[in-house]
PDB file of C-alpha atoms in Angstrom:
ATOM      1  CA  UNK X  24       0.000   0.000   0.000  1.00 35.00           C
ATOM      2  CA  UNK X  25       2.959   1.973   0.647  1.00 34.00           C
ATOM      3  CA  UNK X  26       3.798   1.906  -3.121  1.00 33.00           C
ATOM      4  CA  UNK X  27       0.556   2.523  -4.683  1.00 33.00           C
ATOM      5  CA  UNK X  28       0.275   5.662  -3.106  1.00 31.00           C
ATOM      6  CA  UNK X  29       3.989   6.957  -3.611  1.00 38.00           C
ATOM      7  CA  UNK X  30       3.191   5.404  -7.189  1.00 34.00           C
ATOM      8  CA  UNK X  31       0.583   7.985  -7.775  1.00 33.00           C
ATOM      9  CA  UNK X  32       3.154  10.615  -6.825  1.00 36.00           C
ATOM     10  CA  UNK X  33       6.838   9.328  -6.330  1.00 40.00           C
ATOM     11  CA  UNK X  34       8.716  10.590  -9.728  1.00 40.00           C
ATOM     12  CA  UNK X  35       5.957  13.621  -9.696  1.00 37.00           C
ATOM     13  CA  UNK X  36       7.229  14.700  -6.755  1.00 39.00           C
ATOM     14  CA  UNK X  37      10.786  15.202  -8.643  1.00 40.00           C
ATOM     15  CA  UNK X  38       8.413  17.799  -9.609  1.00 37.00           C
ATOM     16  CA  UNK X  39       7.578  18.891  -6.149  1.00 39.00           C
ATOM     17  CA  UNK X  40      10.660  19.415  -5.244  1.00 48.00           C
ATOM     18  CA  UNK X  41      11.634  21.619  -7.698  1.00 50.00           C
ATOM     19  CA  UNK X  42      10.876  24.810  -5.650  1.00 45.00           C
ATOM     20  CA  UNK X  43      11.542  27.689  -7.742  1.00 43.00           C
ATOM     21  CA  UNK X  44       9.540  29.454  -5.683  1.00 39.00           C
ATOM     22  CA  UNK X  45      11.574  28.829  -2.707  1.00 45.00           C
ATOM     23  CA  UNK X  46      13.413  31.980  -1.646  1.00 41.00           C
ATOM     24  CA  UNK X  47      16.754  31.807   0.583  1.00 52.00           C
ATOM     25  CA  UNK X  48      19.439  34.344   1.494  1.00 48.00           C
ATOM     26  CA  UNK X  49      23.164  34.330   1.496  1.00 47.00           C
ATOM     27  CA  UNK X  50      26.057  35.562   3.356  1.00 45.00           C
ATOM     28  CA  UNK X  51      29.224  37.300   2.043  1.00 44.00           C
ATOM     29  CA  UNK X  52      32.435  35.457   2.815  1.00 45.00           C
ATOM     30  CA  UNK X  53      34.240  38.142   4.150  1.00 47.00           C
ATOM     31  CA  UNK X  54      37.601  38.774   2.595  1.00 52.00           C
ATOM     32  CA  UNK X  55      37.166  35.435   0.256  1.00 52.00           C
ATOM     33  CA  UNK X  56      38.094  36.920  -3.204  1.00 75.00           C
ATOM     34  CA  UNK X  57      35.965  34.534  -4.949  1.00 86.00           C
ATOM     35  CA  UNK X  58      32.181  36.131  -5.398  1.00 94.00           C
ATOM     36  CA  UNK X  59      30.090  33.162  -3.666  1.00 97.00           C
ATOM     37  CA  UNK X  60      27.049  35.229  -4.536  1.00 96.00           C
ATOM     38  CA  UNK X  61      27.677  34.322  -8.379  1.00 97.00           C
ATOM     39  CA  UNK X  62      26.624  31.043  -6.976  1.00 98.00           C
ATOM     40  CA  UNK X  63      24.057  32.219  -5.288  1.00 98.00           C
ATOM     41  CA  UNK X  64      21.147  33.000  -8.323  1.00 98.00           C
ATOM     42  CA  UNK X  65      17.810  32.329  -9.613  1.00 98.00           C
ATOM     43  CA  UNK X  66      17.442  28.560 -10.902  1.00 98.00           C
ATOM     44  CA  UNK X  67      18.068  28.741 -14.525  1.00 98.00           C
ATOM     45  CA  UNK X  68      20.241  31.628 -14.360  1.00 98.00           C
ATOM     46  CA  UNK X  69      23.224  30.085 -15.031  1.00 98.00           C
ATOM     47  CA  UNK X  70      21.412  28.511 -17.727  1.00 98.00           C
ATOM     48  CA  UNK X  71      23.833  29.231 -21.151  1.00 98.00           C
ATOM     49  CA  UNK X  72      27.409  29.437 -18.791  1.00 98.00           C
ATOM     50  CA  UNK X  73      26.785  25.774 -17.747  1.00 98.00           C
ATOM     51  CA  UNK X  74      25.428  24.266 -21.201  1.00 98.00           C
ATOM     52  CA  UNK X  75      28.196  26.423 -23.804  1.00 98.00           C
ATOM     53  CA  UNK X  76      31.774  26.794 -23.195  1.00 97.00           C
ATOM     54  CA  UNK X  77      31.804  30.577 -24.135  1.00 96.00           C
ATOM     55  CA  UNK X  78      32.639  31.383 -20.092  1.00 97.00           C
ATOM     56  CA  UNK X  79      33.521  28.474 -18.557  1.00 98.00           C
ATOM     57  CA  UNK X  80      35.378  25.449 -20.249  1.00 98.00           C
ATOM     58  CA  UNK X  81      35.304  23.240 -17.087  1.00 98.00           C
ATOM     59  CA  UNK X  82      32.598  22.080 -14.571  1.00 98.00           C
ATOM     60  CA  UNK X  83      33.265  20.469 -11.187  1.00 98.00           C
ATOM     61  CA  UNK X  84      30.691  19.029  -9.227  1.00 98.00           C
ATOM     62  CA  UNK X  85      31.409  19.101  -5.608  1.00 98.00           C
ATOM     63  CA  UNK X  86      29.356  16.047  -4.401  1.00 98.00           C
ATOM     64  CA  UNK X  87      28.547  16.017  -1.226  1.00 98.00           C
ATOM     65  CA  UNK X  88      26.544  13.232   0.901  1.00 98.00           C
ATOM     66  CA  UNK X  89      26.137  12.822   4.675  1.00 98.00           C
ATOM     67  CA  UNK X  90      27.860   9.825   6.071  1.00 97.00           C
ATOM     68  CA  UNK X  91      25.483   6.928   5.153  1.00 96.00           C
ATOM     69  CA  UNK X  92      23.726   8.041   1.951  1.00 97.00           C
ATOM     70  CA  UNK X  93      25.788   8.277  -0.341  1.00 98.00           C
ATOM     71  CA  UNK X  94      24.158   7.588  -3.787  1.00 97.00           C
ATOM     72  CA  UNK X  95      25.763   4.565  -5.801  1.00 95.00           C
ATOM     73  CA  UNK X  96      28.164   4.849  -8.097  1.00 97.00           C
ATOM     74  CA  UNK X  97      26.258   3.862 -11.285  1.00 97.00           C
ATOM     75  CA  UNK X  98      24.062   7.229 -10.699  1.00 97.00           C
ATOM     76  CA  UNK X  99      27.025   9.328 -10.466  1.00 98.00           C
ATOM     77  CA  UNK X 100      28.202   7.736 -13.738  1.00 98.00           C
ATOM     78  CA  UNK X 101      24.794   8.475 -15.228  1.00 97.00           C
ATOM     79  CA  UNK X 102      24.376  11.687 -13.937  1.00 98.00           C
ATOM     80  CA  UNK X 103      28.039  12.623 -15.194  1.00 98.00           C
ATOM     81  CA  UNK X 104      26.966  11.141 -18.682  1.00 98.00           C
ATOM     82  CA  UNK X 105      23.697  13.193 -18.963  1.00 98.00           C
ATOM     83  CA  UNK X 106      25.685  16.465 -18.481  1.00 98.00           C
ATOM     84  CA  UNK X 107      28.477  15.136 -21.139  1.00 98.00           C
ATOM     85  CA  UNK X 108      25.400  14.650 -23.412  1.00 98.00           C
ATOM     86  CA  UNK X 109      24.255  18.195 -23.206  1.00 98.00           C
ATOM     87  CA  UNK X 110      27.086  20.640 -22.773  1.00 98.00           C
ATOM     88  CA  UNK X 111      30.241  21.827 -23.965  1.00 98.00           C
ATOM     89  CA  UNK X 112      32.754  21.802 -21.813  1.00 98.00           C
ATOM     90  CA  UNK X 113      36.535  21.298 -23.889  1.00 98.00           C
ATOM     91  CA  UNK X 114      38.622  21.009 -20.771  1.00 98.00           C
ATOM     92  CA  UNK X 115      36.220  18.573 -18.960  1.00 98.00           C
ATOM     93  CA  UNK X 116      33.603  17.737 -15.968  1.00 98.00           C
ATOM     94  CA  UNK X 117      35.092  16.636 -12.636  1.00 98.00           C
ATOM     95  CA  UNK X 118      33.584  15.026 -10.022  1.00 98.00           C
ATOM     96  CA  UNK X 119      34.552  15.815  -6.319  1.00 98.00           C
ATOM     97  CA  UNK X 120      33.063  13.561  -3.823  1.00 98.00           C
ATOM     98  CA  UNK X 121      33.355  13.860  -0.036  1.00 98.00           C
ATOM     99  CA  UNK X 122      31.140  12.940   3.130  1.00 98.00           C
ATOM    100  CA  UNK X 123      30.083  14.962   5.702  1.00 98.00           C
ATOM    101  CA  UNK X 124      28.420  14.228   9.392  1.00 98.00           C
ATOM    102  CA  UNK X 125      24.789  14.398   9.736  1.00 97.00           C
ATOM    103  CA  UNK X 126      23.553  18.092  10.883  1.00 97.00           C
ATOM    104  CA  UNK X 127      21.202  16.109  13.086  1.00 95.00           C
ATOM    105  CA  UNK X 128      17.924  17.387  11.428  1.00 96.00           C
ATOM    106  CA  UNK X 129      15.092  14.802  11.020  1.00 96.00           C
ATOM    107  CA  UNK X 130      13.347  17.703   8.744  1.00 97.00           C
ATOM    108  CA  UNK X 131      14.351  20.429   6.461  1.00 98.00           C
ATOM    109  CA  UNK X 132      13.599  23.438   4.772  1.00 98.00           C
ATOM    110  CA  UNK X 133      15.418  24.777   2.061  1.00 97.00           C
ATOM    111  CA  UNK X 134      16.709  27.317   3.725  1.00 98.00           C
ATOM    112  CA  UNK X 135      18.481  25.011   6.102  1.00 98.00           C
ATOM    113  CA  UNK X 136      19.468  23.196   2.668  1.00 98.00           C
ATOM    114  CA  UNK X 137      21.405  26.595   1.485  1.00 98.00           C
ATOM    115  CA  UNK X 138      22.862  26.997   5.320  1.00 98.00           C
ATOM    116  CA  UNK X 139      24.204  24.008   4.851  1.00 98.00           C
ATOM    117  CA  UNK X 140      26.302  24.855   1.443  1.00 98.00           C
ATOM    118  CA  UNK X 141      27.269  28.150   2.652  1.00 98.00           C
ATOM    119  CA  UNK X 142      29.300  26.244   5.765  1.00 98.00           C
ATOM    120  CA  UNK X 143      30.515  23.291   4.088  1.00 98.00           C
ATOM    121  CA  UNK X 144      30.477  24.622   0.035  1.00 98.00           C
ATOM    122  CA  UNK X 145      34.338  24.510  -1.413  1.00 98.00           C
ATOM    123  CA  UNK X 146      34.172  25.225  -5.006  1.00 98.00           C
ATOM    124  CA  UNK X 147      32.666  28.594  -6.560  1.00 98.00           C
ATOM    125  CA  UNK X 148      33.339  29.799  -9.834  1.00 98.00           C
ATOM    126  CA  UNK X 149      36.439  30.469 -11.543  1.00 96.00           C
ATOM    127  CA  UNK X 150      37.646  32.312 -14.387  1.00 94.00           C
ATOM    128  CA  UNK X 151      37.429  29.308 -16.430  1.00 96.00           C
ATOM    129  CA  UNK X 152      35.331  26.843 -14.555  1.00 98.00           C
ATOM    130  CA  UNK X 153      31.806  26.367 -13.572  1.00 98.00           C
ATOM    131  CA  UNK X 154      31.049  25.256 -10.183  1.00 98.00           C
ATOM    132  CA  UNK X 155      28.259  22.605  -8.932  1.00 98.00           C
ATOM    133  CA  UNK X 156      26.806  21.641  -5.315  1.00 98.00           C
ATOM    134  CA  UNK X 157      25.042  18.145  -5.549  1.00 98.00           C
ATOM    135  CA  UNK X 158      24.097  17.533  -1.891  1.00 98.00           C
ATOM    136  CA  UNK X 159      22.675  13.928  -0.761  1.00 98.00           C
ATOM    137  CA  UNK X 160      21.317  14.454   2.683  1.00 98.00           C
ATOM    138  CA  UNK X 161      19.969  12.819   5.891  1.00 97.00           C
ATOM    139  CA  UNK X 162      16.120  13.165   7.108  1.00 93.00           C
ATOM    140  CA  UNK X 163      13.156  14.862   5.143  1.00 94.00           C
ATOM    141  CA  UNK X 164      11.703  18.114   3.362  1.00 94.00           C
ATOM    142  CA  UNK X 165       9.681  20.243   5.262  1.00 95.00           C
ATOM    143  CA  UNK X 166       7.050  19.882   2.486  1.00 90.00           C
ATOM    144  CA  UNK X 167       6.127  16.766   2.403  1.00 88.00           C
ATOM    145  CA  UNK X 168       2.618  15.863   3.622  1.00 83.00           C
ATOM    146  CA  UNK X 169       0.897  12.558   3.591  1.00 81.00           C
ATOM    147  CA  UNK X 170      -0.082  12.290   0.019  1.00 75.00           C
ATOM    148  CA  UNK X 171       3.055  13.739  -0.899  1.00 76.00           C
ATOM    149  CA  UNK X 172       7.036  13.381  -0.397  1.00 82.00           C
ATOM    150  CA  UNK X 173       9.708  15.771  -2.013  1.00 88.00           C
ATOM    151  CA  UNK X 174      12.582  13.829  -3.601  1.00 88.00           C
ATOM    152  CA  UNK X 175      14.918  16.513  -4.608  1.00 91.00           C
ATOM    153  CA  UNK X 176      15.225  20.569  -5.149  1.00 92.00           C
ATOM    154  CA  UNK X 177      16.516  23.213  -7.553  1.00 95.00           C
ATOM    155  CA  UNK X 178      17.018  26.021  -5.196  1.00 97.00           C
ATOM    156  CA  UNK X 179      20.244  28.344  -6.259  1.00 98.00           C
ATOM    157  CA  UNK X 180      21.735  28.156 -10.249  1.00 98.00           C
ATOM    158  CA  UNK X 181      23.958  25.690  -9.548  1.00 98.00           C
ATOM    159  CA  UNK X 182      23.053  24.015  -6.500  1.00 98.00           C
ATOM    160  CA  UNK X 183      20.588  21.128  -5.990  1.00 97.00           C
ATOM    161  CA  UNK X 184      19.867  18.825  -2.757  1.00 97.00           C
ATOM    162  CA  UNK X 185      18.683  15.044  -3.232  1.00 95.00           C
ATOM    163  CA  UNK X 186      16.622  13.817   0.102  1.00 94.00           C
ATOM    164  CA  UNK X 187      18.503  10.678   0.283  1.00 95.00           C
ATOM    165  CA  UNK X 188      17.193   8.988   2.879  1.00 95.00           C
ATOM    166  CA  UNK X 189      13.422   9.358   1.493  1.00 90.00           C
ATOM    167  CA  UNK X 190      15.554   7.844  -1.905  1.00 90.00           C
ATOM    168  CA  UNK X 191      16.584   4.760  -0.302  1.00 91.00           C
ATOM    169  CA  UNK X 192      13.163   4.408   2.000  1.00 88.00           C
ATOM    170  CA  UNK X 193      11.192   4.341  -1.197  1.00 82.00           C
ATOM    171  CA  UNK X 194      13.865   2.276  -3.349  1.00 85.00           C
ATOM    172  CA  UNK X 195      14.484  -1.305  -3.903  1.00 78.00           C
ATOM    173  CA  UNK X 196      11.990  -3.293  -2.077  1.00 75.00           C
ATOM    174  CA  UNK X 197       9.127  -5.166  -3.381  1.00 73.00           C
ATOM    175  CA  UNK X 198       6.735  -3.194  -4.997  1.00 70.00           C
ATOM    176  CA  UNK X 199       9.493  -0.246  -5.121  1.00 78.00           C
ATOM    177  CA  UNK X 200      11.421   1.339  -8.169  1.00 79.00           C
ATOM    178  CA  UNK X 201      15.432   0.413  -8.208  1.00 86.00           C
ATOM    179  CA  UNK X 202      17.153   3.017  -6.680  1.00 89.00           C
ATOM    180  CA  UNK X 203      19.608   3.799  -9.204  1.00 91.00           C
ATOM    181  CA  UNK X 204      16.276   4.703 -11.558  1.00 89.00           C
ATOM    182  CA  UNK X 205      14.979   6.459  -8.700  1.00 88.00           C
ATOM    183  CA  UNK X 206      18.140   8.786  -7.761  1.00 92.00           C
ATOM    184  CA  UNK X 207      18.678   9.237 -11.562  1.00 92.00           C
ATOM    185  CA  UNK X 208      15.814  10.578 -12.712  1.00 90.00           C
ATOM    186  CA  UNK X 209      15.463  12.816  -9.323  1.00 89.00           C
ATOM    187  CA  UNK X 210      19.064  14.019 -10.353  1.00 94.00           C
ATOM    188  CA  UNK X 211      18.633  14.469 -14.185  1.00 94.00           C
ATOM    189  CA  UNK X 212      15.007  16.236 -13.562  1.00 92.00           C
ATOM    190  CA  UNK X 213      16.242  18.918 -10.665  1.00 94.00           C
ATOM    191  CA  UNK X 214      19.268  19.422 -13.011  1.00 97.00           C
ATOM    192  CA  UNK X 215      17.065  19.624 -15.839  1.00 97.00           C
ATOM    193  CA  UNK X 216      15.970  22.743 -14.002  1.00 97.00           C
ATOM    194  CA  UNK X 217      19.298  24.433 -13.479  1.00 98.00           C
ATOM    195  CA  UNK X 218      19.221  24.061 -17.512  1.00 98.00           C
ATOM    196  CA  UNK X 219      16.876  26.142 -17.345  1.00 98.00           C
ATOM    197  CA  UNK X 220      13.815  23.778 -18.770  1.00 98.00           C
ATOM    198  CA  UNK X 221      11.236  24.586 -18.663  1.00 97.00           C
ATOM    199  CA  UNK X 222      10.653  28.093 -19.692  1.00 98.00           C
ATOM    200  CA  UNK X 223      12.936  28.681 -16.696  1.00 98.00           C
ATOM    201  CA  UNK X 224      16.273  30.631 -18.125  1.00 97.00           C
ATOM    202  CA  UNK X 225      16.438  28.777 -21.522  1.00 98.00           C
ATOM    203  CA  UNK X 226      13.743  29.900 -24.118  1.00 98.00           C
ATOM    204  CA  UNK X 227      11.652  27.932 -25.506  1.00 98.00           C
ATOM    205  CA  UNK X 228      12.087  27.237 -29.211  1.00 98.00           C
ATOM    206  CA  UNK X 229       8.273  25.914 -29.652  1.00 98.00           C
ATOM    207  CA  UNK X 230       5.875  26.500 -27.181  1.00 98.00           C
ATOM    208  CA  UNK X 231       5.647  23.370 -24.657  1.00 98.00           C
ATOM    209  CA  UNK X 232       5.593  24.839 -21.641  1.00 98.00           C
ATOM    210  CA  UNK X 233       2.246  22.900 -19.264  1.00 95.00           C
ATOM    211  CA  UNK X 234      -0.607  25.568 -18.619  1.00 95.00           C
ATOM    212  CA  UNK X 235      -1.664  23.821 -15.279  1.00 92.00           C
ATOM    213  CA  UNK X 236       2.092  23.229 -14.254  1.00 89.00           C
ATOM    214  CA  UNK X 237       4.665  26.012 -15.227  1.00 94.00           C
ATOM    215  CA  UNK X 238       8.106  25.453 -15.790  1.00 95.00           C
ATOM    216  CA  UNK X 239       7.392  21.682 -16.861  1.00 94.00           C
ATOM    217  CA  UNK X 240       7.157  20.112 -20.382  1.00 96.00           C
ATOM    218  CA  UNK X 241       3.875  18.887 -21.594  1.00 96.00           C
ATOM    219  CA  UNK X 242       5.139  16.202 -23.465  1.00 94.00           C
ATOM    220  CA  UNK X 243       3.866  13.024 -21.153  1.00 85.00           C
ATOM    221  CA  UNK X 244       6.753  10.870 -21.591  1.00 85.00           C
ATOM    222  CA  UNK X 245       9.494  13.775 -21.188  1.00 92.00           C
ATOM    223  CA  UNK X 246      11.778  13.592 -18.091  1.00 93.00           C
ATOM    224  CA  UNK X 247      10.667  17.712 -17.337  1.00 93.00           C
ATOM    225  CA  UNK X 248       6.948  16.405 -17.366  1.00 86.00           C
ATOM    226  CA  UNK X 249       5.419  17.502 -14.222  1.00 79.00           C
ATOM    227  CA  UNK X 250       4.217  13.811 -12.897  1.00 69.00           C
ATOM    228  CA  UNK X 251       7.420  12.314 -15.174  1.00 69.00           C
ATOM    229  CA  UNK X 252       6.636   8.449 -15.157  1.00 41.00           C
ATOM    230  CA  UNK X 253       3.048   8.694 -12.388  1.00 41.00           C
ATOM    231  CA  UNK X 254       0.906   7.928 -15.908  1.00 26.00           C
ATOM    232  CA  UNK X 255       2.521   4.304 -16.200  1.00 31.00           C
ATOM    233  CA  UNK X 256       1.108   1.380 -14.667  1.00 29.00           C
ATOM    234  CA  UNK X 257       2.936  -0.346 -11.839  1.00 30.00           C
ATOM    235  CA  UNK X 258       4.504  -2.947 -13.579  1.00 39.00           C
ATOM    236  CA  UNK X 259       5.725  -0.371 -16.094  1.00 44.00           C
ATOM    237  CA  UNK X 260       7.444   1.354 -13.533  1.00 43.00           C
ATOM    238  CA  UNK X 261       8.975  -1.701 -12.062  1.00 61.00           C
ATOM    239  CA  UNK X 262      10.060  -2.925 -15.424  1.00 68.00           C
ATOM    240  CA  UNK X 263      12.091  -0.331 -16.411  1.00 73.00           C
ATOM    241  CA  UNK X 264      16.187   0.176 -16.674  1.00 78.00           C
ATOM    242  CA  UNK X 265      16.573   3.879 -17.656  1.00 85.00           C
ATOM    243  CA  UNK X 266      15.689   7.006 -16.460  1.00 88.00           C
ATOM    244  CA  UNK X 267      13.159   9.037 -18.756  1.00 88.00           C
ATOM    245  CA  UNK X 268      15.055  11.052 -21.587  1.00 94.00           C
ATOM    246  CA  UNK X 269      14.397  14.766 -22.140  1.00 98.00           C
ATOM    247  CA  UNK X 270      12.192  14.962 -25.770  1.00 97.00           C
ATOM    248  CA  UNK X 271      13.227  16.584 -28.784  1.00 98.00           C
ATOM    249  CA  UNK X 272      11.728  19.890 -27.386  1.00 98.00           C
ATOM    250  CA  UNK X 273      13.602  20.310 -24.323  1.00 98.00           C
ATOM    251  CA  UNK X 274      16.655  19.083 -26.239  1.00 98.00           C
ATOM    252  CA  UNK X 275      16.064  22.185 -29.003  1.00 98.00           C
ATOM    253  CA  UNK X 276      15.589  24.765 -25.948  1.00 98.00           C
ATOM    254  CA  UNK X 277      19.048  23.513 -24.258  1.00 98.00           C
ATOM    255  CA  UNK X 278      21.218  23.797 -28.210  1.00 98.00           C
ATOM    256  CA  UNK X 279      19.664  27.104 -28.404  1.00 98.00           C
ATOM    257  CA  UNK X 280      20.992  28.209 -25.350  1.00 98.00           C
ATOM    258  CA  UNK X 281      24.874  26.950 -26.306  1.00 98.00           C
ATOM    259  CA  UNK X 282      24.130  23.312 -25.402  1.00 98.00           C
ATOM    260  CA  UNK X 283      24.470  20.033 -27.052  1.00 98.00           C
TER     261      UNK X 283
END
């Protein structure tokens, strides 16, 4: 029972945790000569500097996961594959991975999320490379509610959090996705919005933006559909071995915008 009702809602609330709308404040780092706040934007903004090579000709991705969730290696190899897929990047993408302790929360906002990054963020933009914050953490989002449970968040332009621990508690048990397709398509999706998809910092080329769901693709099968794979039967979703691709659309909005 567990299942069929996270079924109704589990990869829509990839969705859910999108939160553009969420609004969280920075600090200066004092005599730091690096500008922290250039990390510190509107999803989306970042949009064209992380998918062309006109800026920055390196990403990193600091990767960082509380002691006990860290996500498998097979997603990190996906994830790193779906940015390689979309943007240009001559000198490369690195990944840096590193554990920290739990902060000892059970529930967070995402404000606590971006508290977190500013104490324990290491990597900020360069002249020549493009920074990332990917962080996998302990306990739950502050918006989930019976009927519905936030997987992972968009919240600065180029920082996202994954809510691990609801991952693996809704992963890889009977009647549960794998968790390597669940993690993935959280990942791919919330990154999806740093893209700036949908309507969200890269234009649209063609109109597919969803009326009743802004900032998500109306194509049903797209991975920046607002319910993602919720339309598919249960044994659908059990049955497959890849994360949902982002449709032709999506694709054209990202190459206009200096991606692949």
């Amino acid at each position: 029972m567990k299942f069929r009702i996270l079924y109704t809602v589990l990869l829509l609330l990839v969705i859910v945790g999108c939160s553009k709308d969420d609004s969280v404040s920075g600090n200066d780092e004092g005599n730091n000569p690096i500008d922290v706040n250039l990390n510190r934007q509107a999803v989306g903004s970042s949009a064209n500097d992380l998918l062309s090579g006109n800026t920055y000709s390196k990403m990193i991705v600091e990767l960082v996961y509380v002691e006990g969730f860290e996500p498998n290696e097979t997603t990190v190899s996906n994830f790193v594959n779906f940015l390689q897929n979309r943007v240009h990047k001559p000198n490369g993408i690195t990944v840096e991975k590193r554990s920290i302790p739990s902060p000892g929360e059970t529930i967070y906002s995402i404000q606590d999320i971006a508290n977190i990054e500013i104490a324990e963020r290491q990597n900020y933009n360069t002249e020549d490379t493009i920074a990332v914050w990917a962080l996998f953490i302990d306990g739950e989002s502050e918006n989930n509610t019976n009927n519905n449970v936030t997987l992972g968040s968009a919240y600065w332009n180029t920082s996202f959090v994954i809510f691990e621990e609801t991952v693996q508690n809704f992963s890889n048990s009977t009647f549960e996705p794998n968790r390597t397709l669940l993690e993935t398509t959280v990942i791919h999706h919330e990154f999806g919005h740093i893209f700036g998809l949908t309507n969200l910092g890269s234009d649209m080329v063609e109109d597919h933006e969803d009326d009743e769901h802004p900032k998500h693709c109306d194509v049903e099968d797209c991975l920046m559909f607002w319910a993602t794979e919720s339309s598919a039967g249960l044994d659908d979703m059990l049955n497959m071995t890849s994360a949902p691709e982002l449709d032709s659309q999506c694709i054209a909005d990202l190459q206009a915008n200096g991606g692949k």
